[in-house]
Every structure is written in C-alpha cells, then in structure tokens.
Amino acid sequence: MSAPKKRNFQIEAFKHRVVVDPKYAEKTWKILEHAIHEIYNHNASGLSFEELYRNAYNMVLHKYGEKLYAGLVMTMTSHLKEIAKSIEAAQGALFLEELNRKWTEHNKALQMIRDILMYMDRTFIPSTHKTPVHELGLNLWRDNIIHYSKIQTRLQDTLLELVQQERTGEVINRGLMRNIIKMLMDLCGSVYQENFEKPFLEVSADFYRGESQQFIECCDCGDYLKKAEKRLNEEIERVSQYMDIKSEGKITNVVEKELIESHMHRLVHMDNSGLVNMLVDDKYDDLGRMYSLFRRVPDGLSLIRDVMTSHIREIGKQLVTDPEKLKDPVDFVQRLLDEKDKHDKIISLAFNNDKTFQNALNSSFEYFINLNPRSPEFISLFVDDKLRKGLKGVSEEDVELVLDKVMMLFRYLQEKDVFEKYYKQHLAKRLLSGKTVSDDAERSLIVKLKTECGYQFTSKLEGMFTDMKTSQDTMQGFYAAMGADVADGPTLTVQVLTTGSWPTQSSSTCNLPPEILGVCEKFRTYYLGTHTGRRLSWQTNMGTADLKAMFGKGQKHELNVSTYQMCILMLFNNADGLSYREIEQATEIPAADLKRCLQSLACVRGKNVLRKEPMSKEIAEDDAFFFNDNFQSKFYKVKIGTVVAQKESEPEKQETRQRVEEDRKPQIEAAIVRIMKARRVLDHNNIVAEVTKQLQSRFLPNPVVIKKRIESLIEREFLERDKVDRKLYRYLA
Amino acid sequence: MGIQKDRVRLNVGGRIFETTATTLAIAGRNSFFGAMFDDDWNLQPGTATDHLIDRNPDCFAVLLDLLRTGELYIPSNIPEKLLYREALFYGLLDHVRSAKWGPFDGNRLRLSRSMTGRAPGDGTAIRAGPDGGCCVAHGSMVHVYDWMLDEHPAINLDYQRVNDAGWIDSDSIVISACERLGRGDGGMGLFSASTGELRYKFNVTHDDQVKSYTAGALSFSSDDKIFSSCKGRSNEYGIGVWDQTTGKQIDFFYEPPGWSLGDADKLQWLHGTNCLLVATLFPRKDNCYISLLDFREKKMVWSWSDIGAPVYDERLLDERRVRDAIAMEDTSSICVVNEYEDLGFMDLRSTGGSVRWSSRSRLMKGKMPDEPCYPKLALHEGQLFSSMNDSISVFCGPDWVLTSRLRRSYGGSICDFSIGGDRLFALHSEENVFDIWETPPPPIM
C-alpha cells in the first residue's frame, strides 16, 4: 500500500440512501386503485385480500401514505359522481329506491376499502390528523350525492311529499323511508337536521295551522280535542317508525303549538261544549283528554285550573248564599259534600289526581264555605244529625267515610273555634239526652279533630266523655251505698259535669218537687262525702224525666219529659187547674223556658197532656192550664219534646258569637305575649302578621281586635311602646 | 363436518400453520384476520387452498399463541421490537399490550426495565401515561415514551423551566412551566405525545386581561377540568381551573391573605368530595400549608398549617416538617410524610387537628445519604407508596403496614415516581435513569 501505483480506481460516491423505486409506489397504487374499481363494480371475488392489505401497508411503510390517501379520495369521488348521475336518472318513485340501493352498495364497498386500508387507518391517519376512511366515505357521499344540486331539493321534496301523503291517509313504503332517513342520520354534520328535519317541521307547522282553523270552525270542543289527540299520536307513531327519536319532541311541539296552544282559550270557553259544560255534565273522557293535551303546552293546565276554580267558586257561592238552601242545615252540608265528591271524582278520573288541581279545589271550597258565617254551625249540625240517627245500620267503614268527609269540610273552615263551640253544645245535648247512636263514631270524630287541631282543641270534649263515664260509676256507687233508703222514691240519675268542660248556661235552678228534692239531697250528701272540696249545682235546664200518669178513662201512659216539664206536671198531682202565674211562682222556671215547656205540654196535638184556656197556639201570662183528662195516645210511651229551635234563633246566634269573641281575646293575648317574649321588640304590622299566622289553624283574628288586645296589654304593662319609634312595641319582662 | 369448516391453513412466509377461524376471530373485526374472513371477501375458512401471508413466521407463531392462550411469551431469539412491528401489521398491538403485564399490585411488582435517558441534570418529574407510556421532565425538556418504551420527539420549551406535567389522554400531555420575563411565554400548554407539537396554550385572564403567569403543580378531575397553581405578576396568585374540552379558563380561586395557594407543590382532585387538595411545602415556603378547596362554594373547607406549632426542641423541627401530603378519601384522612419517611395522619372531617405521627425514623437516623431526596407519596387502589432515598415502600391495610419495598441500587436516590397504566415509574436523581416496575401476568393456575 505504501507504493502508490496509478490505477484507474474511481471511488464511487457512497449511496447511503435507499430509495424505493418511485415506480413501485405508482405500481402499487394502480393495484389498489384497480381493486377499488372492482369493489364498486361488484367484481371483488377475484381480489386477494392479503395482497391488497400488504400493498397498502407497504405504501404507508415507505412514506407513500399521502399518495395513498389522496388517491383514495380521488377514486372514491369519481365513483360517487357516477353514482350521482345514475340516481339522478331514476324516474318518479324509483328515485328513492335507487338512492337506497346505491347507499347500501356504497356502505359495503366502503367497508371493504377500509379493510384493505386498515393499516393506514391505524397509523398514518392519526399521526397526520386526517379523516378516517369510513368517515371519509360518508363525507364524500354527503358532498357528492346528498348535496348534489340535482338531488338535494328533489330528495327533500320527495320525503316531505310522502309524509304529506301519509297524513292524508295514503299508505307509503315506510321501510324505504326509514332507510333513507337513517342514511341522513348516519352522515356527519347536521345533514338530517338541515335536509330533512327543519323543512319537515316547517311544512308540518303550516299544515296543522291550516287544519286547526278548519277544525275549530266546525267542531265542538270535545270533537276538536279528539282530533288533536289523534293527530298527535299519529306524529309520535310516525317518528318512531322512520325518524330520529330526537325529532319526537320537536314535531310534538309543533303540533301542540298549532293545534292546542293557539286555540286553547277558544276551546276552553267554547259555547255549550267548553270546560264548564264538561264539568257540569261530568264528561270524564273529554276532560281527561283536555288535561292530557293541555298539560303539554305552557300555561295549558293553569288555564284549565283557573276556569275550573272560578266555576266552582261561582256555584259554591250560589250554594252557600241561597237563602232557600239555608233552611235545612243537613241538606246544606250534604250539598257541599256532593259538590266536593263530584269534583273529586273529576280530578281523580280526568285530571290524573293532579295535586295542583286538588289544591285549587280545596282553596275554592275554603273560599266559599267561609262566605257564610253559619257554616261552622251547620257542619256541626250535620254531624249532630248523623250521630243522632243518620248512622243507624251503616257499616263502620261507611261511618268513617262520612266522618272523614266532615273533617274535610272542617279543614276549610277559618273559624274553627266557632265550630268547636257549636260542636260542644251539640255533643252535650247528645250525651245528656242519651241520643248518641254510636260511641265509637263519636270517639272516632274526636280523634280526628285531635289529629287535625291538637290536644287542646279536644281536651274539653274528651272531658265530657269522661264525665259521662264517671257519672255512671258514681250512680252505681250511690245505689249500692243507699240500698233500701232510696228504693221507694223516684229513680234518680245524676250526671256530674265538670265546670268548664260543658257549655253550661247561666245556672237558673228551678224549684224541684219535694219528692225529687229528697233523693237529690241524699245524692248530694253521698257525693260530697266521697269527693271532698267540691261543689254541686243542679242544671235543671238540661235534665229529663220519665213520669207515669193515669188519665181519665184509666189508661196509663209513660211520659218522657224534660226536668222543667216534670216540675210543671208534678204540680198537677195536687191541683186540676193552675194559672200561668201560679206555675211560674211554684217552679221559678225562667219565663222563656216556661213558655216553651207549656207550649209543648198543651199545644201539640197528640201530646197535649194539659189543656189551656183559652185555646190558642201562644202562651200568654194570664192563661190557665188544666189536667187533660181526655188525653189519648196510641202509644204507651209518649215523648213530649220541648219546642226547641234546632237551628239557633237570631238572639242565640248573637250570644254564641259574643261568647266566641270573648274566648278569642285571651287566645290573641297569649299569642301576642308568646311572640313578644321571643322577639322582645317588634313593630305593629309584624305582630299582626305573626299572630294571624299562629292562630290561623283555629280562626282568622281581626286586626282591629289584635290592636285592641295590644292596647290592653300595654295598659296592663306587659308591653310598652318604644320611646323613639312609636310603631315599635317592647316586651316588659 | 363442523370442525372441518372451522379449519384454516395459513402459509406464513413459507411455514404452514393450521388453526381455526374461531381462534383468529379473537383478534376482533378491526384486525387483519377480522377483515380477511369477513363475508365480503369470500374467503371462507375450510377451503382447500392455503392462504399465503407474506410475513415473518416466527413472530406469527408468537402472536398465534397469544390468540390461542391470551398469554404472551416472547422467545429470546425474537427482538421485542420486531414482534411489536408484526403485531402492528396484523392489528394485534393492543392484544400484545394487555398481555404483556398484569393488573397493578404494589406487592407483586417486578422490575421490568431501566431506561437511561440522555438529558443532563436532575429530573423534575416523571408521569405515567394512561396506557403504559411515560414522560420525564428535565429542566426545559419533556421526554415522552410510549408503552413500548420507544422515545417520541421530545417536547422542548425553549429554556423555560418545566414545573409539572400530566397526561390528559394517551396522546395529550399538559405541561406547566415558568413564566419568562418580558416574553409573555410560560404558563400551561397542551402538547401531542406522539409529535411533541404544541396544540393549545391555556390563558389566565384577570379583569378581562390576559396575564402572563407561572404554572406550578397540576391536577385533573374526572369531569374534564384542569387545575393548576398559578403565580402572576401582580394579583393572580391562586388556583386556576380550565375546561379540558374548550380550553377556556372557567374559574380562579384567589389566594387568601396569610395563606399559600399559588406556590403549591401538589394538587390532588378528590372525586368523592368534589374538592381539591392544595399543599405548599417546605422548602418552597418556610411553613407548610395544606388546604381543601370547594370550588362550587368558593370556600376553603379544610385547612392545616404548621405556623405557630410549638417547637420544643430545635432538633425535632425537621422531624415535624411535612415533605409531602396525600388525601385518602376512603378513610377521610390526609397522609403526610417527613424527611425520615415517618408517616403522619390527619382527620379530614375536622379542621384544626394535629398530625398523628407513626414514627419509624429511629431506624433511619444516621443513615441518610449525602444527597437525600425528599420523600414523595402516592396512592393507588388502597395501597400507599412512599419513596425514600433509593427505595419505594408499599403500605397496606387499615393501619398502613409496610408490606413491600422496591429497591434498585443503581442511579442514586429516587426523586420522583408515578403510577399509571398498570406500571410504576421511578426516576433517579444521580444518573439519568428511570425504572419501570410491572406486575407479572397472573400465574397459570
């Protein structure tokens, strides 16, 4: 090597770059391009998958991915342009058929192309952020077929035409529709929305706008609703058959807007067939339909609710203010219950038991029941009637049902304390006269009142029941203790009533006959002997007595009378005739009661055990009374009722009212003190608001009364006015 | 006859393989075999002719076995990379990936490989990707490796120091970096893991003005939010929140006075309580601040700091100094660690409590290496990991008993580690080396 020799030795440049023959890429692509042609021409059976896959792989591997991709786009585009022409050429009904067929073929071809280009899809496409093959195929289809000017509008019009045909009752090829619309949905971007859904909704809106005009002119409300419901269901069914499920909400919105919302006021107020007529005629089906349709549109239900509310208030107001209907309290309450039942049934059958409707019904009742200040009294009278006789032979469940209904009415009352007053009176009468039919029913009602209004509300009522029970025991004890001592005298039954629990009137004791007085005194001694520190006073105005009497022709009768009447009749044991004044003097019965008693003893046919002179209906102070020897009756037992107005008379009503107002005073004061104790300082308006809130479960206090109570409390130094701000009150501990 | 129809003869690179269509179907429709035997291609199995496949037969044998058994066994004569390439051809790479190592279990980890990087200097952070890849941040560079441990083009931030990195998905990495004075650069960006390109830059706006900022620690929530601690030029100290899909800033939690958020070393999103744990630790600040933020109510719902903690003995100070913290939602507690790898616990249900230390530091004292790395904590499916010097300890059970220790002598102390994609990556500080720990596939029986 040291001796340089001249040699023709040329060192060639070292080729360190290995370049794939550029023709190789072209050749490979030709193979693949050919394959794509064959696939589109349904001639793929001669192709070797392995070879094609390997070729595509090699192109990507040797950095010809770009060429492969560009070639794919070009080849596929040219095929799609061909396809577009053949679809365009299809005539009439064949248009959709051809489109569908080509779409199916394209999908299959696309799948196969993707198979051979799988390696490119996996490596080249993600790293270059290109569109994957499948998506590319769909995009090219969209751009070359669907958005091809000669296909786009034709396709849209054809689809809408078919929908229209179906709406008019023709049968169309739903399968084909489904395929075509599915295709639009498969394409990326908003193809379905732009090329079908949007125009479809517009056309539908026009169609239903026209149709609803037609319907509203010629149909009554019920028929219109039936037609609207049918249309709505048709559209829902159509969507489920061949559209995107997301379109359902949109098309139903259109139908709802055009068929219901635009006409709902007219429908509800339609003459002779609108909502009020449906309510009056109990058209459950129509009402249910109206409810389910109107609930779909904004303010639909509130419209129904408002119209229903004003209707109920109107009829309710008529009911409670009609003087004819006020004559019979039981019937009055029964009518209220019937009205409630009727609307309850409508709400449950037609209005899906909608809570807001129930609330509307309740508030309506609350509104009109309190329009009549006598409602509390009447409801109590209704209960009284039911508990006296109405529940005979009625099963326990039915009794509960009636009581529950009464409780419902009770809940509507604002002046619950007035009801309590009356209820107490009526209960007292029932208990003392032994007229209650069912002890269970009585107690059940008390329990209900207790759960509704709390322990305080019923504690006195329960006290009354306790008194009754204790009295029974006391009487047994009395007779056991006295034994023979009282055996000869008249049988005495004493009910010991706790003061305060009972609605006692001003005690106006009459003079009892000496026979009775003896036993009474024995009882008093016995009772006070067992209960020290108590005081007994006789409530002669509340008792009853059974008398045995013999009349002129020897016939015997047993007379069932009040204590007052007994006192009067006993006078006739010693005299055949007495003047009014003599009777009054002897018995000291208050004049009003005395007149009433005498009236029932002397003036009622069939019960006239006394004879009055002169004969007249009214009792005058200079009348005279005689034992009626000629008294006759078919019955052995004769019940002589006192002529009592069942309903309260006007002065009695005033009195009850007065007492209620009196009772409210301490309650209002207690509430004020409670509030002020907690808040220390409060202004007038807030006190009124809080007091009203605290007491509303019992009654609605009058702000004027509250103000008076506050003033009274200030006088008694529970509160004081703030020295700076006169509107503020301070609590004085 | 049914068996006959199922039979497939393949000629792979000259070697005949007999198998069944059923076995090949396991590859799935999106694979070479899935397409090949699709009806469209008219290649019915059972036809007499062999199907020629012009590929390497040795690799095919391995992959066929993978389809047959679901297990991957690579003979020593086949380079892994060659096998991966063949798998990619057939569309079986995902099968290989999932058979290569088993589901993560801290107590069964084996060292799989050690990778030596080229970057100089200490590593800042290592982050495991969701599919077994990882990225390593060094200074202003982030090196990205896929699960085959092939390195991809590195992400270069042009001399801005990288503070933290994190994977949004297997191809997207978020990187937070220091602000560069006067350039308006820095902050936080989204990069492609495969190409290293910047895809998106996240902005901080304050009073409708875009501000330049330094982004610190990162955390991601399951509902597609990104959290980062931020330091701006003036007032923009705090935690910024961005939407992963839109990239827009959607919230900013300003740092309250006397507290630290913008300098935070660690953020952790707590899925169950919808809160973010923010921890700022020594030595970044003189004191340690740990807090839980509720972004819905804009409230700091829990906080702890060692400010004003009584110091009885100067020597004890280091022992009480928190070096890392992690919230454990299952037990409603926060675990902290000091520089001797003592674990401490705090109750998340009450604020203002103190740390219950479970001291093990007696063992460690006097054995500290010259260049210690501060301990780091990680939590994975009920297992607690803590790095200390050149080893990682695994703690399990309700009392956090030490159950395993991963140690490798080469590379010096572990400065960071990360768990993800069923792998654990540990980055060493002295040599530029990181280890990959995997759980072997489950035993045969």
PDB file of C-alpha atoms in Angstrom, chain A residues 495-625:
ATOM      1  CA  GLN A 495    -124.668  13.255  85.582  1.00  0.00           C
ATOM      2  CA  VAL A 496    -121.883  15.162  87.261  1.00  0.00           C
ATOM      3  CA  LEU A 497    -120.461  17.633  84.784  1.00  0.00           C
ATOM      4  CA  THR A 498    -117.133  19.281  85.321  1.00  0.00           C
ATOM      5  CA  THR A 499    -117.448  23.043  85.181  1.00  0.00           C
ATOM      6  CA  GLY A 500    -115.684  24.400  82.185  1.00  0.00           C
ATOM      7  CA  SER A 501    -115.864  21.283  80.064  1.00  0.00           C
ATOM      8  CA  TRP A 502    -119.507  21.729  79.295  1.00  0.00           C
ATOM      9  CA  PRO A 503    -121.360  24.523  77.628  1.00  0.00           C
ATOM     10  CA  THR A 504    -123.326  25.443  80.693  1.00  0.00           C
ATOM     11  CA  GLN A 505    -125.724  28.299  80.516  1.00  0.00           C
ATOM     12  CA  SER A 506    -126.205  30.681  83.361  1.00  0.00           C
ATOM     13  CA  SER A 507    -127.438  28.482  86.090  1.00  0.00           C
ATOM     14  CA  SER A 508    -131.134  29.116  86.639  1.00  0.00           C
ATOM     15  CA  THR A 509    -132.264  26.500  89.049  1.00  0.00           C
ATOM     16  CA  CYS A 510    -135.946  25.832  89.331  1.00  0.00           C
ATOM     17  CA  ASN A 511    -137.758  24.544  92.351  1.00  0.00           C
ATOM     18  CA  LEU A 512    -137.802  20.807  92.231  1.00  0.00           C
ATOM     19  CA  PRO A 513    -140.787  18.887  93.556  1.00  0.00           C
ATOM     20  CA  PRO A 514    -140.244  17.745  97.134  1.00  0.00           C
ATOM     21  CA  GLU A 515    -140.226  14.037  96.134  1.00  0.00           C
ATOM     22  CA  ILE A 516    -137.282  14.613  93.904  1.00  0.00           C
ATOM     23  CA  LEU A 517    -135.592  17.046  96.171  1.00  0.00           C
ATOM     24  CA  GLY A 518    -135.257  14.374  98.833  1.00  0.00           C
ATOM     25  CA  VAL A 519    -133.365  11.996  96.620  1.00  0.00           C
ATOM     26  CA  CYS A 520    -131.282  14.842  95.277  1.00  0.00           C
ATOM     27  CA  GLU A 521    -130.251  15.834  98.750  1.00  0.00           C
ATOM     28  CA  LYS A 522    -129.302  12.252  99.554  1.00  0.00           C
ATOM     29  CA  PHE A 523    -127.180  12.164  96.425  1.00  0.00           C
ATOM     30  CA  ARG A 524    -125.538  15.475  97.267  1.00  0.00           C
ATOM     31  CA  THR A 525    -124.615  14.180 100.714  1.00  0.00           C
ATOM     32  CA  TYR A 526    -123.307  10.948  99.242  1.00  0.00           C
ATOM     33  CA  TYR A 527    -121.295  12.677  96.541  1.00  0.00           C
ATOM     34  CA  LEU A 528    -119.753  15.310  98.742  1.00  0.00           C
ATOM     35  CA  GLY A 529    -118.980  12.585 101.247  1.00  0.00           C
ATOM     36  CA  THR A 530    -116.880  10.756  98.699  1.00  0.00           C
ATOM     37  CA  HIS A 531    -115.447  13.832  96.977  1.00  0.00           C
ATOM     38  CA  THR A 532    -114.421  16.488  99.452  1.00  0.00           C
ATOM     39  CA  GLY A 533    -113.907  20.036  98.430  1.00  0.00           C
ATOM     40  CA  ARG A 534    -116.347  20.015  95.515  1.00  0.00           C
ATOM     41  CA  ARG A 535    -119.436  21.998  94.837  1.00  0.00           C
ATOM     42  CA  LEU A 536    -122.526  20.680  93.178  1.00  0.00           C
ATOM     43  CA  SER A 537    -125.119  22.827  91.498  1.00  0.00           C
ATOM     44  CA  TRP A 538    -128.130  21.465  89.649  1.00  0.00           C
ATOM     45  CA  GLN A 539    -128.513  22.134  85.973  1.00  0.00           C
ATOM     46  CA  THR A 540    -132.218  21.635  85.893  1.00  0.00           C
ATOM     47  CA  ASN A 541    -132.463  23.006  82.411  1.00  0.00           C
ATOM     48  CA  MET A 542    -130.640  20.039  80.971  1.00  0.00           C
ATOM     49  CA  GLY A 543    -132.294  17.018  82.577  1.00  0.00           C
ATOM     50  CA  THR A 544    -135.087  14.666  81.548  1.00  0.00           C
ATOM     51  CA  ALA A 545    -137.656  12.610  83.427  1.00  0.00           C
ATOM     52  CA  ASP A 546    -139.958   9.649  82.833  1.00  0.00           C
ATOM     53  CA  LEU A 547    -143.344  10.024  84.525  1.00  0.00           C
ATOM     54  CA  LYS A 548    -146.105   7.508  84.915  1.00  0.00           C
ATOM     55  CA  ALA A 549    -149.506   9.091  84.557  1.00  0.00           C
ATOM     56  CA  MET A 550    -153.093   7.866  84.621  1.00  0.00           C
ATOM     57  CA  PHE A 551    -155.749   9.646  82.652  1.00  0.00           C
ATOM     58  CA  GLY A 552    -159.466   9.965  82.884  1.00  0.00           C
ATOM     59  CA  LYS A 553    -160.512   6.670  81.325  1.00  0.00           C
ATOM     60  CA  GLY A 554    -157.997   4.767  83.348  1.00  0.00           C
ATOM     61  CA  GLN A 555    -155.444   4.489  80.604  1.00  0.00           C
ATOM     62  CA  LYS A 556    -151.847   4.586  81.729  1.00  0.00           C
ATOM     63  CA  HIS A 557    -149.047   6.265  79.917  1.00  0.00           C
ATOM     64  CA  GLU A 558    -145.413   6.837  80.497  1.00  0.00           C
ATOM     65  CA  LEU A 559    -144.459  10.409  79.708  1.00  0.00           C
ATOM     66  CA  ASN A 560    -140.968  11.240  78.672  1.00  0.00           C
ATOM     67  CA  VAL A 561    -140.387  14.912  79.516  1.00  0.00           C
ATOM     68  CA  SER A 562    -137.708  17.430  80.425  1.00  0.00           C
ATOM     69  CA  THR A 563    -136.924  18.278  84.009  1.00  0.00           C
ATOM     70  CA  TYR A 564    -138.785  21.563  83.702  1.00  0.00           C
ATOM     71  CA  GLN A 565    -141.831  19.827  82.293  1.00  0.00           C
ATOM     72  CA  MET A 566    -141.651  17.298  85.056  1.00  0.00           C
ATOM     73  CA  CYS A 567    -141.713  20.086  87.624  1.00  0.00           C
ATOM     74  CA  ILE A 568    -144.791  21.538  85.985  1.00  0.00           C
ATOM     75  CA  LEU A 569    -146.648  18.255  85.701  1.00  0.00           C
ATOM     76  CA  MET A 570    -145.886  17.311  89.290  1.00  0.00           C
ATOM     77  CA  LEU A 571    -147.856  20.408  90.367  1.00  0.00           C
ATOM     78  CA  PHE A 572    -150.932  18.827  88.805  1.00  0.00           C
ATOM     79  CA  ASN A 573    -150.743  15.915  91.260  1.00  0.00           C
ATOM     80  CA  ASN A 574    -152.341  18.279  93.752  1.00  0.00           C
ATOM     81  CA  ALA A 575    -154.452  20.522  91.551  1.00  0.00           C
ATOM     82  CA  ASP A 576    -156.513  20.103  88.410  1.00  0.00           C
ATOM     83  CA  GLY A 577    -156.048  23.632  87.204  1.00  0.00           C
ATOM     84  CA  LEU A 578    -153.374  26.270  87.692  1.00  0.00           C
ATOM     85  CA  SER A 579    -152.796  29.689  86.246  1.00  0.00           C
ATOM     86  CA  TYR A 580    -149.616  30.630  84.456  1.00  0.00           C
ATOM     87  CA  ARG A 581    -148.583  32.841  87.305  1.00  0.00           C
ATOM     88  CA  GLU A 582    -149.141  30.120  89.870  1.00  0.00           C
ATOM     89  CA  ILE A 583    -146.969  27.765  87.887  1.00  0.00           C
ATOM     90  CA  GLU A 584    -144.294  30.349  87.452  1.00  0.00           C
ATOM     91  CA  GLN A 585    -144.290  31.101  91.137  1.00  0.00           C
ATOM     92  CA  ALA A 586    -144.193  27.477  92.180  1.00  0.00           C
ATOM     93  CA  THR A 587    -141.441  26.370  89.833  1.00  0.00           C
ATOM     94  CA  GLU A 588    -139.409  29.544  89.285  1.00  0.00           C
ATOM     95  CA  ILE A 589    -138.614  28.385  85.794  1.00  0.00           C
ATOM     96  CA  PRO A 590    -137.310  31.268  83.688  1.00  0.00           C
ATOM     97  CA  ALA A 591    -140.131  32.768  81.679  1.00  0.00           C
ATOM     98  CA  ALA A 592    -138.843  31.901  78.214  1.00  0.00           C
ATOM     99  CA  ASP A 593    -138.261  28.276  79.126  1.00  0.00           C
ATOM    100  CA  LEU A 594    -141.522  28.044  80.968  1.00  0.00           C
ATOM    101  CA  LYS A 595    -143.473  29.258  77.997  1.00  0.00           C
ATOM    102  CA  ARG A 596    -141.733  26.819  75.741  1.00  0.00           C
ATOM    103  CA  CYS A 597    -142.452  23.929  78.125  1.00  0.00           C
ATOM    104  CA  LEU A 598    -146.070  24.825  78.495  1.00  0.00           C
ATOM    105  CA  GLN A 599    -146.447  25.185  74.790  1.00  0.00           C
ATOM    106  CA  SER A 600    -145.198  21.669  74.235  1.00  0.00           C
ATOM    107  CA  LEU A 601    -147.373  20.281  77.009  1.00  0.00           C
ATOM    108  CA  ALA A 602    -150.546  21.998  75.965  1.00  0.00           C
ATOM    109  CA  CYS A 603    -150.438  22.983  72.350  1.00  0.00           C
ATOM    110  CA  VAL A 604    -149.107  19.949  70.456  1.00  0.00           C
ATOM    111  CA  ARG A 605    -151.695  17.589  69.115  1.00  0.00           C
ATOM    112  CA  GLY A 606    -151.334  14.058  70.418  1.00  0.00           C
ATOM    113  CA  LYS A 607    -149.071  15.227  73.222  1.00  0.00           C
ATOM    114  CA  ASN A 608    -151.391  17.674  74.973  1.00  0.00           C
ATOM    115  CA  VAL A 609    -151.477  16.275  78.471  1.00  0.00           C
ATOM    116  CA  LEU A 610    -152.521  19.770  79.659  1.00  0.00           C
ATOM    117  CA  ARG A 611    -155.368  21.837  78.483  1.00  0.00           C
ATOM    118  CA  LYS A 612    -155.056  25.550  78.092  1.00  0.00           C
ATOM    119  CA  GLU A 613    -157.616  28.229  78.395  1.00  0.00           C
ATOM    120  CA  PRO A 614    -158.156  29.987  76.227  1.00  0.00           C
ATOM    121  CA  MET A 615    -157.227  27.644  73.431  1.00  0.00           C
ATOM    122  CA  SER A 616    -154.552  29.232  71.322  1.00  0.00           C
ATOM    123  CA  LYS A 617    -151.113  28.486  69.966  1.00  0.00           C
ATOM    124  CA  GLU A 618    -149.246  31.052  72.005  1.00  0.00           C
ATOM    125  CA  ILE A 619    -148.779  31.144  75.770  1.00  0.00           C
ATOM    126  CA  ALA A 620    -149.872  34.320  77.463  1.00  0.00           C
ATOM    127  CA  GLU A 621    -149.198  35.336  81.013  1.00  0.00           C
ATOM    128  CA  ASP A 622    -152.867  35.203  82.049  1.00  0.00           C
ATOM    129  CA  ASP A 623    -153.565  31.743  80.629  1.00  0.00           C
ATOM    130  CA  ALA A 624    -154.790  28.940  82.798  1.00  0.00           C
ATOM    131  CA  PHE A 625    -153.873  25.254  82.496  1.00  0.00           C
TER     132      PHE A 625
END
